[in-house]
Coordinates of C-alpha atoms and ligand atoms in Angstrom, one line a residue:
M1 CA 18.1 -42.9 14.2
K2 CA 20.0 -39.9 16.0
K3 CA 18.0 -36.9 17.5
P4 CA 19.4 -33.9 14.9
S5 CA 21.4 -32.0 18.1
Q6 CA 23.2 -35.4 18.9
L7 CA 24.9 -35.9 15.3
R8 CA 28.4 -34.6 15.6
A9 CA 30.1 -33.7 12.2
K10 CA 33.4 -33.1 10.6
K11 CA 34.4 -30.4 8.2
H12 CA 36.9 -31.8 6.4
L13 CA 35.0 -34.4 5.5
S14 CA 31.9 -32.6 4.2
Q15 CA 29.2 -33.6 6.6
N16 CA 25.8 -32.4 6.5
F17 CA 23.6 -34.9 7.4
L18 CA 19.8 -34.5 6.5
T19 CA 17.9 -34.2 9.2
D20 CA 14.6 -33.0 7.9
K21 CA 11.8 -35.9 7.4
N22 CA 9.2 -34.5 4.9
I23 CA 12.9 -33.5 2.5
I24 CA 14.4 -37.0 3.3
N25 CA 10.9 -38.4 1.6
K26 CA 10.6 -36.4 -1.0
I27 CA 14.4 -37.2 -1.9
I28 CA 13.9 -41.2 -1.6
R29 CA 11.1 -41.3 -3.9
S30 CA 12.4 -39.3 -6.5
F31 CA 14.9 -42.4 -7.1
N32 CA 11.8 -44.4 -8.0
L33 CA 13.4 -47.3 -6.4
E34 CA 12.0 -51.0 -7.1
K35 CA 12.7 -54.3 -4.3
N36 CA 15.5 -55.5 -5.9
D37 CA 17.4 -53.3 -7.2
H38 CA 20.6 -53.0 -6.6
V39 CA 21.5 -49.8 -4.3
I40 CA 24.7 -48.4 -3.5
E41 CA 25.5 -45.2 -1.8
I42 CA 28.4 -42.7 -0.7
G43 CA 29.1 -40.9 2.4
P44 CA 25.6 -42.9 4.5
G45 CA 26.5 -40.8 6.9
Y46 CA 24.0 -41.9 10.0
G47 CA 21.5 -43.6 7.3
S48 CA 19.3 -40.8 6.9
M49 CA 18.9 -42.0 3.5
T50 CA 20.2 -45.6 4.4
F51 CA 17.1 -46.9 6.6
P52 CA 14.6 -45.3 4.6
I53 CA 15.8 -47.0 1.5
L54 CA 15.8 -50.2 3.3
E55 CA 11.4 -49.8 3.8
I56 CA 11.7 -50.2 -0.1
V57 CA 14.5 -52.2 -1.2
D58 CA 15.8 -55.9 0.0
S59 CA 19.8 -54.4 0.9
V60 CA 21.9 -51.4 0.5
D61 CA 26.2 -51.0 0.0
V62 CA 27.3 -48.4 1.4
I63 CA 31.0 -47.0 1.1
E64 CA 31.9 -44.2 3.9
V65 CA 35.6 -43.6 4.8
D66 CA 34.6 -42.0 8.5
K67 CA 35.4 -44.9 11.3
N68 CA 33.0 -43.7 13.8
L69 CA 30.5 -43.4 11.6
V70 CA 31.0 -47.3 10.0
E71 CA 31.2 -48.1 13.3
Y72 CA 27.6 -46.7 14.1
L73 CA 25.9 -48.1 11.1
N74 CA 27.3 -51.2 11.9
Q75 CA 25.7 -51.3 15.3
H76 CA 22.2 -50.3 14.0
N77 CA 22.1 -52.8 11.3
Q78 CA 20.5 -55.4 13.2
D79 CA 19.3 -57.1 10.2
G80 CA 22.5 -57.4 8.5
L81 CA 21.2 -55.7 5.4
V82 CA 23.4 -53.1 5.3
N83 CA 26.8 -54.0 3.4
V84 CA 29.2 -51.3 4.9
I85 CA 32.4 -50.8 3.5
Q86 CA 34.7 -48.7 5.2
A87 CA 36.5 -46.6 2.2
D88 CA 37.7 -43.7 0.2
A89 CA 35.1 -43.5 -2.2
L90 CA 37.5 -41.4 -4.5
E91 CA 39.5 -44.6 -4.5
F92 CA 36.9 -47.4 -4.6
D93 CA 37.2 -50.0 -7.6
F94 CA 33.1 -50.6 -7.9
T95 CA 33.7 -53.2 -10.5
T96 CA 34.2 -55.7 -6.9
L97 CA 30.3 -54.9 -6.2
K98 CA 29.1 -55.9 -9.9
K99 CA 26.1 -58.1 -9.6
K100 CA 24.0 -59.1 -12.5
R101 CA 21.4 -55.7 -12.4
K102 CA 22.8 -52.7 -12.8
I103 CA 23.9 -50.5 -10.0
R104 CA 21.5 -46.9 -8.9
L105 CA 24.1 -45.3 -7.2
I106 CA 23.1 -42.2 -5.0
G107 CA 24.8 -40.1 -2.5
N108 CA 24.3 -36.9 -0.9
L109 CA 27.8 -36.3 -1.8
P110 CA 30.8 -34.6 0.0
Y111 CA 31.2 -31.2 -1.6
H112 CA 34.7 -30.9 -1.2
I113 CA 35.0 -33.6 -3.5
S114 CA 32.1 -33.8 -5.6
T115 CA 33.6 -33.2 -8.7
P116 CA 36.8 -35.2 -9.0
L117 CA 34.7 -38.5 -7.4
L118 CA 31.6 -37.3 -10.5
F119 CA 34.6 -38.1 -12.5
H120 CA 36.1 -40.9 -10.6
L121 CA 32.1 -42.8 -11.0
L122 CA 31.5 -42.0 -14.9
G123 CA 34.9 -44.2 -14.6
F124 CA 32.6 -47.1 -14.0
S125 CA 29.2 -46.0 -16.1
E126 CA 28.8 -49.4 -17.8
L127 CA 27.6 -50.4 -14.7
F128 CA 25.2 -47.8 -13.6
Q129 CA 21.7 -47.7 -14.5
D130 CA 21.8 -44.6 -12.8
F131 CA 23.1 -41.8 -10.6
H132 CA 21.3 -39.8 -8.0
V133 CA 24.0 -36.9 -6.7
M134 CA 23.5 -35.0 -4.1
V135 CA 25.7 -32.1 -4.6
Q136 CA 26.1 -27.9 -4.2
K137 CA 23.4 -26.0 -6.8
E138 CA 25.8 -24.4 -8.0
V139 CA 27.5 -27.4 -9.3
A140 CA 24.2 -28.9 -10.3
D141 CA 23.5 -25.4 -12.6
R142 CA 27.0 -25.8 -14.1
M143 CA 26.2 -30.1 -14.5
V144 CA 23.5 -29.6 -16.4
S145 CA 23.7 -26.3 -17.9
I146 CA 23.1 -26.0 -22.0
H147 CA 25.3 -23.9 -24.8
N148 CA 25.1 -20.0 -24.7
N149 CA 24.9 -19.8 -21.2
K150 CA 27.2 -18.5 -18.1
T151 CA 27.0 -21.9 -16.2
Y152 CA 28.2 -24.0 -18.9
G153 CA 31.6 -25.2 -19.3
R154 CA 34.1 -28.0 -18.9
L155 CA 31.8 -29.9 -16.6
S156 CA 28.9 -29.3 -18.4
V157 CA 30.6 -31.1 -21.7
A158 CA 32.5 -33.5 -19.7
I159 CA 29.4 -35.0 -18.2
Q160 CA 26.2 -34.5 -20.9
S161 CA 28.8 -36.4 -23.3
R162 CA 28.8 -38.8 -20.8
C163 CA 25.1 -39.1 -19.9
D164 CA 21.4 -37.3 -19.6
A165 CA 21.9 -35.0 -17.3
Y166 CA 18.4 -33.5 -15.2
K167 CA 18.2 -31.6 -12.0
I168 CA 15.3 -32.7 -9.6
L169 CA 15.5 -31.7 -6.7
D170 CA 16.5 -28.3 -5.0
I171 CA 17.4 -28.7 -1.2
K172 CA 17.4 -26.1 1.5
P173 CA 20.2 -25.2 4.1
G174 CA 17.4 -26.2 6.7
A175 CA 17.2 -30.0 5.8
F176 CA 20.7 -30.8 7.2
H177 CA 22.8 -30.5 10.7
P178 CA 24.9 -28.7 10.5
K179 CA 23.3 -26.7 7.8
P180 CA 25.8 -25.5 4.5
Q181 CA 26.4 -22.6 3.7
V182 CA 24.8 -23.2 0.1
L183 CA 21.9 -24.6 -1.5
S184 CA 22.1 -28.3 -2.3
S185 CA 20.5 -30.1 -5.6
I186 CA 19.8 -33.1 -6.5
V187 CA 20.8 -34.9 -10.4
K188 CA 19.9 -37.6 -11.8
L189 CA 22.8 -38.7 -14.5
V190 CA 21.9 -41.5 -17.5
P191 CA 24.7 -42.8 -18.7
K192 CA 24.8 -43.3 -22.2
A193 CA 26.4 -45.5 -24.7
S194 CA 30.4 -44.9 -24.2
L195 CA 32.1 -42.6 -27.3
G196 CA 34.9 -45.1 -25.6
A197 CA 38.2 -43.6 -23.6
E198 CA 40.3 -42.6 -26.7
L199 CA 37.4 -40.2 -27.8
H200 CA 36.7 -38.5 -24.5
F201 CA 40.5 -38.3 -24.1
K202 CA 40.8 -36.5 -27.0
L203 CA 37.6 -34.4 -25.9
D204 CA 38.5 -33.5 -22.7
R205 CA 41.9 -32.0 -23.9
I206 CA 39.4 -29.8 -26.3
I207 CA 37.5 -29.1 -23.5
K208 CA 40.8 -27.7 -20.9
M209 CA 41.9 -25.8 -23.8
A210 CA 38.8 -24.1 -24.8
F211 CA 37.3 -22.9 -21.4
N212 CA 40.3 -22.1 -20.8
Q213 CA 40.1 -19.0 -22.5
R214 CA 36.6 -19.0 -22.9
R215 CA 36.5 -15.3 -23.4
K216 CA 38.5 -15.9 -27.2
K217 CA 37.1 -16.9 -30.3
I218 CA 37.7 -20.9 -30.7
R219 CA 39.7 -20.7 -34.1
N220 CA 42.2 -18.5 -31.4
S221 CA 41.8 -20.9 -28.5
L222 CA 41.9 -23.9 -30.3
N223 CA 44.5 -23.1 -33.1
E224 CA 46.8 -25.2 -31.6
L225 CA 45.2 -28.0 -32.6
F226 CA 42.7 -27.2 -35.4
E227 CA 43.5 -24.6 -38.6
T228 CA 40.1 -22.3 -39.0
E229 CA 39.1 -24.6 -41.8
V230 CA 38.4 -27.7 -40.3
I231 CA 36.4 -26.0 -37.3
M232 CA 34.5 -24.5 -40.3
N233 CA 34.0 -27.5 -42.1
C234 CA 32.2 -29.4 -38.7
G235 CA 29.4 -26.3 -39.2
I236 CA 30.7 -24.6 -36.4
D237 CA 31.2 -20.5 -36.5
P238 CA 34.8 -20.1 -35.3
N239 CA 34.7 -16.7 -34.4
A240 CA 32.0 -18.4 -31.7
R241 CA 33.6 -18.1 -27.9
A242 CA 33.6 -21.8 -26.0
E243 CA 30.2 -21.2 -24.5
N244 CA 28.6 -21.1 -27.5
L245 CA 29.5 -24.5 -28.8
S246 CA 26.9 -27.6 -27.8
V247 CA 28.5 -31.2 -26.3
D248 CA 27.9 -32.5 -30.5
D249 CA 30.1 -29.7 -31.5
Y250 CA 33.0 -30.5 -28.8
I251 CA 32.5 -34.5 -30.1
K252 CA 32.5 -33.6 -33.9
L253 CA 36.2 -31.4 -33.1
S254 CA 36.9 -34.8 -30.9
E255 CA 36.2 -36.8 -34.0
I256 CA 38.7 -34.9 -36.3
K257 CA 40.9 -35.1 -34.0
R258 CA 40.7 -38.8 -33.8
Q259 CA 40.6 -39.2 -37.6
E260 CA 43.5 -37.6 -37.8
E261 CA 46.2 -39.1 -35.3
Ligands
SAH1 N1 24.0 -39.5 3.1 C1 24.2 -38.5 4.9 C2 25.5 -37.6 5.0 C3 26.0 -36.9 3.9 S1 27.2 -35.7 4.6 C4 22.9 -37.8 5.0 O1 22.8 -36.5 4.3 O2 22.8 -37.5 6.1 C5 28.6 -36.4 3.4 C6 29.4 -37.9 4.0 O3 30.1 -38.3 3.1 C7 29.9 -37.8 5.2 O4 29.0 -39.5 6.1 C8 31.0 -38.0 5.4 O5 31.6 -39.4 6.5 C9 31.0 -39.4 3.6 N2 32.3 -38.7 3.2 C10 32.9 -37.9 3.2 N3 34.5 -38.3 2.2 C11 34.5 -39.4 1.6 C12 34.9 -40.3 1.0 N4 35.8 -39.8 0.3 N5 34.9 -41.6 0.7 C13 33.4 -42.1 0.9 N6 32.4 -41.6 2.4 C14 32.9 -39.7 2.4

């Protein structure tokens, strides 16, 4: 492993490498990995998490876009336990790595693409046992936020309608080189039984409309989609605002839309 002072970082790829050994160990312990687990890591960088993980599990698949890092990993992979795949995670088809055991996905996600990447990953939810992703704390707070909070929004409902979401750890900038400007957090996501693509399509449309006008009463922001009476029949106060509706409320509204169309 290179010393922190030798690490070269590319800003446009959100490269902030974990260098604090204690924090790395704490993070890896929080994954609760077992020897036979099928681990896929996104954005391994110089392998600051990958190599310690190999002390627990037999092998790891890693997806890294940076050619130089792919070369570095291949050179330091003497036992051949790291399956290095050079690819853009945003476009990667995870079914190509499918095995009998479900995937434990981990990654210190590139922060500039964390939200679209999360959505890409959620599309493969049925392949994953769980995800442990590191994101900016501000994004983590939105992912796990419940209704009646300022941080509750589209991302919260989109994630929590698909997964149980827990924030596990906050990590200070000092654990990385170079230091990011922001605090980071690890979020654990455990996929729930799928509601189906059709319902998610409706749900995504409803939450987009509701949260684009989050100060408006729901009966106004959603008036193109629902009569006030229909909202009331779902047990939802039509005078409430987007942030006052629970994830289940949004699911109920999506189900009505499905029955109608
Ligand atoms: N996990 C390492 C590195 C984190 S930095 C550590 O904690 O030290 C983010 C990593 O994601 C970098 O290695 C960067 O090159 C990689 N990356 C950035 N965009 C990517 C993409 N689209 N697909 C795959 N990897 C990407």
